[in-house]
Amino acid sequence: MPYLTSPVLPPGTLSRTPQPTLPTGDGLLLRPWRTADAPAVHTAFQDPVMHRWHIRAADSEEEVRGWIAEWQRGWEQERNVQWAVVDAAGDRLLGRVALRQVELGDGVAEVAYWTTAAARGRGVAARATRTLARWALDDIGFQRLELSHAVANEASCRVAAKAGFALEGTKRSALLHADGWHDMHLHARIRGD
């Protein structure tokens, strides 16, 4: 049975070229992950704030090296694409930004991010997310980017708004965290926003 529409983005849209490094224009770079980032990622995941809002923990640098290997393969698989967010001057890890649950045919992906404790309150997540969204929507041609966060995570809600993601609603009991089920805000940004 034929589809009545063509894919928004064909297979190979991402993987046919190397994963790019994306400058924010204001001192940050979004770059592909390196194995050498493992100690900094492991340290970031020891922060209690990460434990509160994320569903994954890092028990060792070896475990994190496995994550990074997955993240490095994500570009070629065109499903979960991850960037390290670093200080452009010194390449110090400040966080992560990602396109997850990529559906090229529909032109849709979910944006996710985290920042290190030292980077919080400096606009790092919003700046990185804005840059990723501009690239994905304007340069690549995605139609829609979604962003979800726990309703109780007010800082993440501010990041979404600063990055131009409109609040569309609340998904009730949508994600299980260590402390129980969380309602999640759903934000989105579409091409042309």
mmCIF file of C-alpha atoms in Angstrom:
data_model
loop_
_atom_site.group_PDB
_atom_site.id
_atom_site.type_symbol
_atom_site.label_atom_id
_atom_site.label_comp_id
_atom_site.label_asym_id
_atom_site.label_seq_id
_atom_site.Cartn_x
_atom_site.Cartn_y
_atom_site.Cartn_z
ATOM 1 C CA MET A 1 0.000 0.000 0.000
ATOM 2 C CA PRO A 2 1.650 3.282 -1.045
ATOM 3 C CA TYR A 3 1.917 6.292 1.238
ATOM 4 C CA LEU A 4 0.062 9.411 0.155
ATOM 5 C CA THR A 5 2.939 11.667 1.256
ATOM 6 C CA SER A 6 6.688 11.580 0.769
ATOM 7 C CA PRO A 7 9.081 11.351 3.716
ATOM 8 C CA VAL A 8 9.875 14.760 5.195
ATOM 9 C CA LEU A 9 13.532 13.712 5.407
ATOM 10 C CA PRO A 10 14.852 10.642 3.569
ATOM 11 C CA PRO A 11 17.100 8.028 5.188
ATOM 12 C CA GLY A 12 20.708 9.184 5.066
ATOM 13 C CA THR A 13 19.841 12.832 5.710
ATOM 14 C CA LEU A 14 22.152 12.817 8.735
ATOM 15 C CA SER A 15 24.487 9.875 8.205
ATOM 16 C CA ARG A 16 25.639 10.746 4.683
ATOM 17 C CA THR A 17 27.986 13.374 6.160
ATOM 18 C CA PRO A 18 30.079 13.455 9.363
ATOM 19 C CA GLN A 19 28.356 14.778 12.479
ATOM 20 C CA PRO A 20 28.990 18.538 12.528
ATOM 21 C CA THR A 21 30.365 20.765 15.233
ATOM 22 C CA LEU A 22 27.878 23.602 15.794
ATOM 23 C CA PRO A 23 29.079 26.923 17.257
ATOM 24 C CA THR A 24 26.529 28.917 19.223
ATOM 25 C CA GLY A 25 28.234 32.191 18.297
ATOM 26 C CA ASP A 26 28.566 33.171 21.946
ATOM 27 C CA GLY A 27 31.355 31.009 23.324
ATOM 28 C CA LEU A 28 29.932 27.489 23.194
ATOM 29 C CA LEU A 29 30.435 24.595 20.794
ATOM 30 C CA LEU A 30 28.239 21.575 20.242
ATOM 31 C CA ARG A 31 30.668 18.867 19.162
ATOM 32 C CA PRO A 32 30.627 15.090 18.744
ATOM 33 C CA TRP A 33 31.474 13.105 21.860
ATOM 34 C CA ARG A 34 34.989 11.781 22.480
ATOM 35 C CA THR A 35 36.012 8.837 24.635
ATOM 36 C CA ALA A 36 38.180 11.277 26.611
ATOM 37 C CA ASP A 37 34.953 12.985 27.831
ATOM 38 C CA ALA A 38 34.131 9.984 30.064
ATOM 39 C CA PRO A 39 35.653 11.321 33.324
ATOM 40 C CA ALA A 40 33.795 14.649 33.001
ATOM 41 C CA VAL A 41 30.472 12.917 32.217
ATOM 42 C CA HIS A 42 30.947 10.544 35.154
ATOM 43 C CA THR A 43 31.612 13.513 37.451
ATOM 44 C CA ALA A 44 28.523 15.339 36.127
ATOM 45 C CA PHE A 45 26.335 12.343 36.930
ATOM 46 C CA GLN A 46 27.454 12.307 40.582
ATOM 47 C CA ASP A 47 25.511 15.553 41.116
ATOM 48 C CA PRO A 48 22.291 15.070 43.154
ATOM 49 C CA VAL A 49 20.424 17.388 40.754
ATOM 50 C CA MET A 50 21.140 14.935 37.924
ATOM 51 C CA HIS A 51 19.742 12.131 40.079
ATOM 52 C CA ARG A 52 16.575 14.123 40.679
ATOM 53 C CA TRP A 53 15.719 14.870 37.039
ATOM 54 C CA HIS A 54 17.314 12.008 35.112
ATOM 55 C CA ILE A 55 16.475 8.347 35.120
ATOM 56 C CA ARG A 56 20.025 7.127 34.572
ATOM 57 C CA ALA A 57 23.012 6.971 36.937
ATOM 58 C CA ALA A 58 26.701 6.531 36.136
ATOM 59 C CA ASP A 59 28.457 4.039 38.384
ATOM 60 C CA SER A 60 31.867 4.182 36.694
ATOM 61 C CA GLU A 61 33.906 5.862 33.982
ATOM 62 C CA GLU A 62 33.930 2.508 32.181
ATOM 63 C CA GLU A 63 30.133 2.568 32.060
ATOM 64 C CA VAL A 64 30.220 6.130 30.698
ATOM 65 C CA ARG A 65 32.701 5.087 27.988
ATOM 66 C CA GLY A 66 30.015 2.616 26.891
ATOM 67 C CA TRP A 67 27.446 5.427 26.761
ATOM 68 C CA ILE A 68 29.818 7.533 24.683
ATOM 69 C CA ALA A 69 30.344 4.651 22.263
ATOM 70 C CA GLU A 70 26.542 4.474 21.883
ATOM 71 C CA TRP A 71 26.348 8.242 21.412
ATOM 72 C CA GLN A 72 29.043 8.092 18.740
ATOM 73 C CA ARG A 73 27.063 5.422 16.825
ATOM 74 C CA GLY A 74 23.849 7.445 17.129
ATOM 75 C CA TRP A 75 24.675 9.696 14.191
ATOM 76 C CA GLU A 76 25.101 6.801 11.773
ATOM 77 C CA GLN A 77 21.933 5.130 13.058
ATOM 78 C CA GLU A 78 19.951 8.405 12.743
ATOM 79 C CA ARG A 79 17.878 7.662 15.882
ATOM 80 C CA ASN A 80 19.548 9.323 18.887
ATOM 81 C CA VAL A 81 22.064 12.026 18.043
ATOM 82 C CA GLN A 82 24.122 13.498 20.879
ATOM 83 C CA TRP A 83 26.496 16.453 21.184
ATOM 84 C CA ALA A 84 28.842 17.477 23.972
ATOM 85 C CA VAL A 85 28.356 21.141 24.887
ATOM 86 C CA VAL A 86 31.766 22.646 25.592
ATOM 87 C CA ASP A 87 33.378 25.998 26.238
ATOM 88 C CA ALA A 88 34.755 27.047 22.842
ATOM 89 C CA ALA A 89 37.903 28.518 24.369
ATOM 90 C CA GLY A 90 38.989 25.564 26.495
ATOM 91 C CA ASP A 91 36.870 22.567 25.395
ATOM 92 C CA ARG A 92 35.641 22.130 29.001
ATOM 93 C CA LEU A 93 32.487 19.990 29.177
ATOM 94 C CA LEU A 94 29.456 22.045 30.210
ATOM 95 C CA GLY A 95 26.637 19.710 29.212
ATOM 96 C CA ARG A 96 24.905 17.690 26.551
ATOM 97 C CA VAL A 97 22.232 18.358 23.965
ATOM 98 C CA ALA A 98 20.554 15.720 21.829
ATOM 99 C CA LEU A 99 17.986 14.815 19.245
ATOM 100 C CA ARG A 100 16.326 11.640 20.486
ATOM 101 C CA GLN A 101 13.618 9.456 18.983
ATOM 102 C CA VAL A 102 14.449 10.831 15.544
ATOM 103 C CA GLU A 103 11.788 9.993 12.954
ATOM 104 C CA LEU A 104 13.197 11.280 9.679
ATOM 105 C CA GLY A 105 10.161 10.266 7.638
ATOM 106 C CA ASP A 106 7.913 12.386 9.853
ATOM 107 C CA GLY A 107 10.490 15.161 10.286
ATOM 108 C CA VAL A 108 10.168 14.933 14.083
ATOM 109 C CA ALA A 109 12.639 14.519 16.949
ATOM 110 C CA GLU A 110 12.764 15.086 20.697
ATOM 111 C CA VAL A 111 15.302 17.526 22.153
ATOM 112 C CA ALA A 112 17.015 16.666 25.432
ATOM 113 C CA TYR A 113 19.741 18.380 27.436
ATOM 114 C CA TRP A 114 21.598 18.493 30.711
ATOM 115 C CA THR A 115 24.300 20.723 32.140
ATOM 116 C CA THR A 116 27.090 20.244 34.622
ATOM 117 C CA ALA A 117 26.659 21.818 38.054
ATOM 118 C CA ALA A 118 29.287 24.471 37.244
ATOM 119 C CA ALA A 119 27.440 25.486 34.056
ATOM 120 C CA ARG A 120 23.998 25.985 35.591
ATOM 121 C CA GLY A 121 22.534 29.465 35.718
ATOM 122 C CA ARG A 122 24.691 30.675 32.806
ATOM 123 C CA GLY A 123 22.241 30.059 29.969
ATOM 124 C CA VAL A 124 24.238 27.111 28.630
ATOM 125 C CA ALA A 125 21.260 24.776 28.104
ATOM 126 C CA ALA A 126 19.123 27.453 26.427
ATOM 127 C CA ARG A 127 21.931 28.611 24.128
ATOM 128 C CA ALA A 128 22.834 25.063 23.123
ATOM 129 C CA THR A 129 19.187 24.104 22.596
ATOM 130 C CA ARG A 130 18.520 27.207 20.449
ATOM 131 C CA THR A 131 21.544 26.395 18.288
ATOM 132 C CA LEU A 132 20.526 22.760 17.884
ATOM 133 C CA ALA A 133 16.942 23.741 17.035
ATOM 134 C CA ARG A 134 18.026 26.290 14.390
ATOM 135 C CA TRP A 135 20.319 23.721 12.784
ATOM 136 C CA ALA A 136 17.718 20.910 12.866
ATOM 137 C CA LEU A 137 14.801 23.002 11.631
ATOM 138 C CA ASP A 138 16.484 25.463 9.267
ATOM 139 C CA ASP A 139 19.531 23.616 7.928
ATOM 140 C CA ILE A 140 18.399 19.987 7.983
ATOM 141 C CA GLY A 141 14.662 20.453 7.446
ATOM 142 C CA PHE A 142 12.976 18.854 10.447
ATOM 143 C CA GLN A 143 9.372 20.012 10.754
ATOM 144 C CA ARG A 144 8.872 19.634 14.514
ATOM 145 C CA LEU A 145 11.044 19.328 17.609
ATOM 146 C CA GLU A 146 9.490 18.292 20.907
ATOM 147 C CA LEU A 147 10.893 18.821 24.397
ATOM 148 C CA SER A 148 9.556 17.223 27.589
ATOM 149 C CA HIS A 149 10.503 17.817 31.215
ATOM 150 C CA ALA A 150 9.041 17.070 34.616
ATOM 151 C CA VAL A 151 6.463 19.720 35.526
ATOM 152 C CA ALA A 152 8.264 20.214 38.850
ATOM 153 C CA ASN A 153 11.528 21.025 37.027
ATOM 154 C CA GLU A 154 10.979 24.782 36.734
ATOM 155 C CA ALA A 155 14.546 25.436 35.539
ATOM 156 C CA SER A 156 14.004 23.143 32.568
ATOM 157 C CA CYS A 157 10.740 24.912 31.782
ATOM 158 C CA ARG A 158 12.643 28.224 31.659
ATOM 159 C CA VAL A 159 15.222 26.678 29.309
ATOM 160 C CA ALA A 160 12.458 25.490 26.961
ATOM 161 C CA ALA A 161 10.855 28.935 26.869
ATOM 162 C CA LYS A 162 14.190 30.743 26.325
ATOM 163 C CA ALA A 163 14.985 28.339 23.484
ATOM 164 C CA GLY A 164 11.700 29.188 21.745
ATOM 165 C CA PHE A 165 9.751 26.017 22.555
ATOM 166 C CA ALA A 166 6.051 26.767 23.118
ATOM 167 C CA LEU A 167 4.295 24.962 25.942
ATOM 168 C CA GLU A 168 1.657 22.696 24.410
ATOM 169 C CA GLY A 169 0.340 20.848 27.439
ATOM 170 C CA THR A 170 0.892 18.363 30.244
ATOM 171 C CA LYS A 171 1.306 14.618 29.854
ATOM 172 C CA ARG A 172 0.001 13.089 33.084
ATOM 173 C CA SER A 173 2.116 10.412 34.838
ATOM 174 C CA ALA A 174 4.292 10.177 31.753
ATOM 175 C CA LEU A 175 7.729 9.282 33.157
ATOM 176 C CA LEU A 176 8.863 7.185 36.093
ATOM 177 C CA HIS A 177 11.673 8.773 38.125
ATOM 178 C CA ALA A 178 13.319 7.341 41.227
ATOM 179 C CA ASP A 179 10.778 9.224 43.385
ATOM 180 C CA GLY A 180 7.712 8.093 41.426
ATOM 181 C CA TRP A 181 5.674 9.046 38.392
ATOM 182 C CA HIS A 182 6.052 12.590 37.068
ATOM 183 C CA ASP A 183 3.692 14.685 35.013
ATOM 184 C CA MET A 184 5.624 16.081 32.054
ATOM 185 C CA HIS A 185 5.304 19.381 30.235
ATOM 186 C CA LEU A 186 5.346 19.035 26.458
ATOM 187 C CA HIS A 187 6.924 21.925 24.551
ATOM 188 C CA ALA A 188 7.507 22.129 20.808
ATOM 189 C CA ARG A 189 9.130 24.265 18.185
ATOM 190 C CA ILE A 190 8.240 23.923 14.520
ATOM 191 C CA ARG A 191 9.888 25.100 11.335
ATOM 192 C CA GLY A 192 9.054 28.774 10.908
ATOM 193 C CA ASP A 193 8.824 29.583 14.641
#
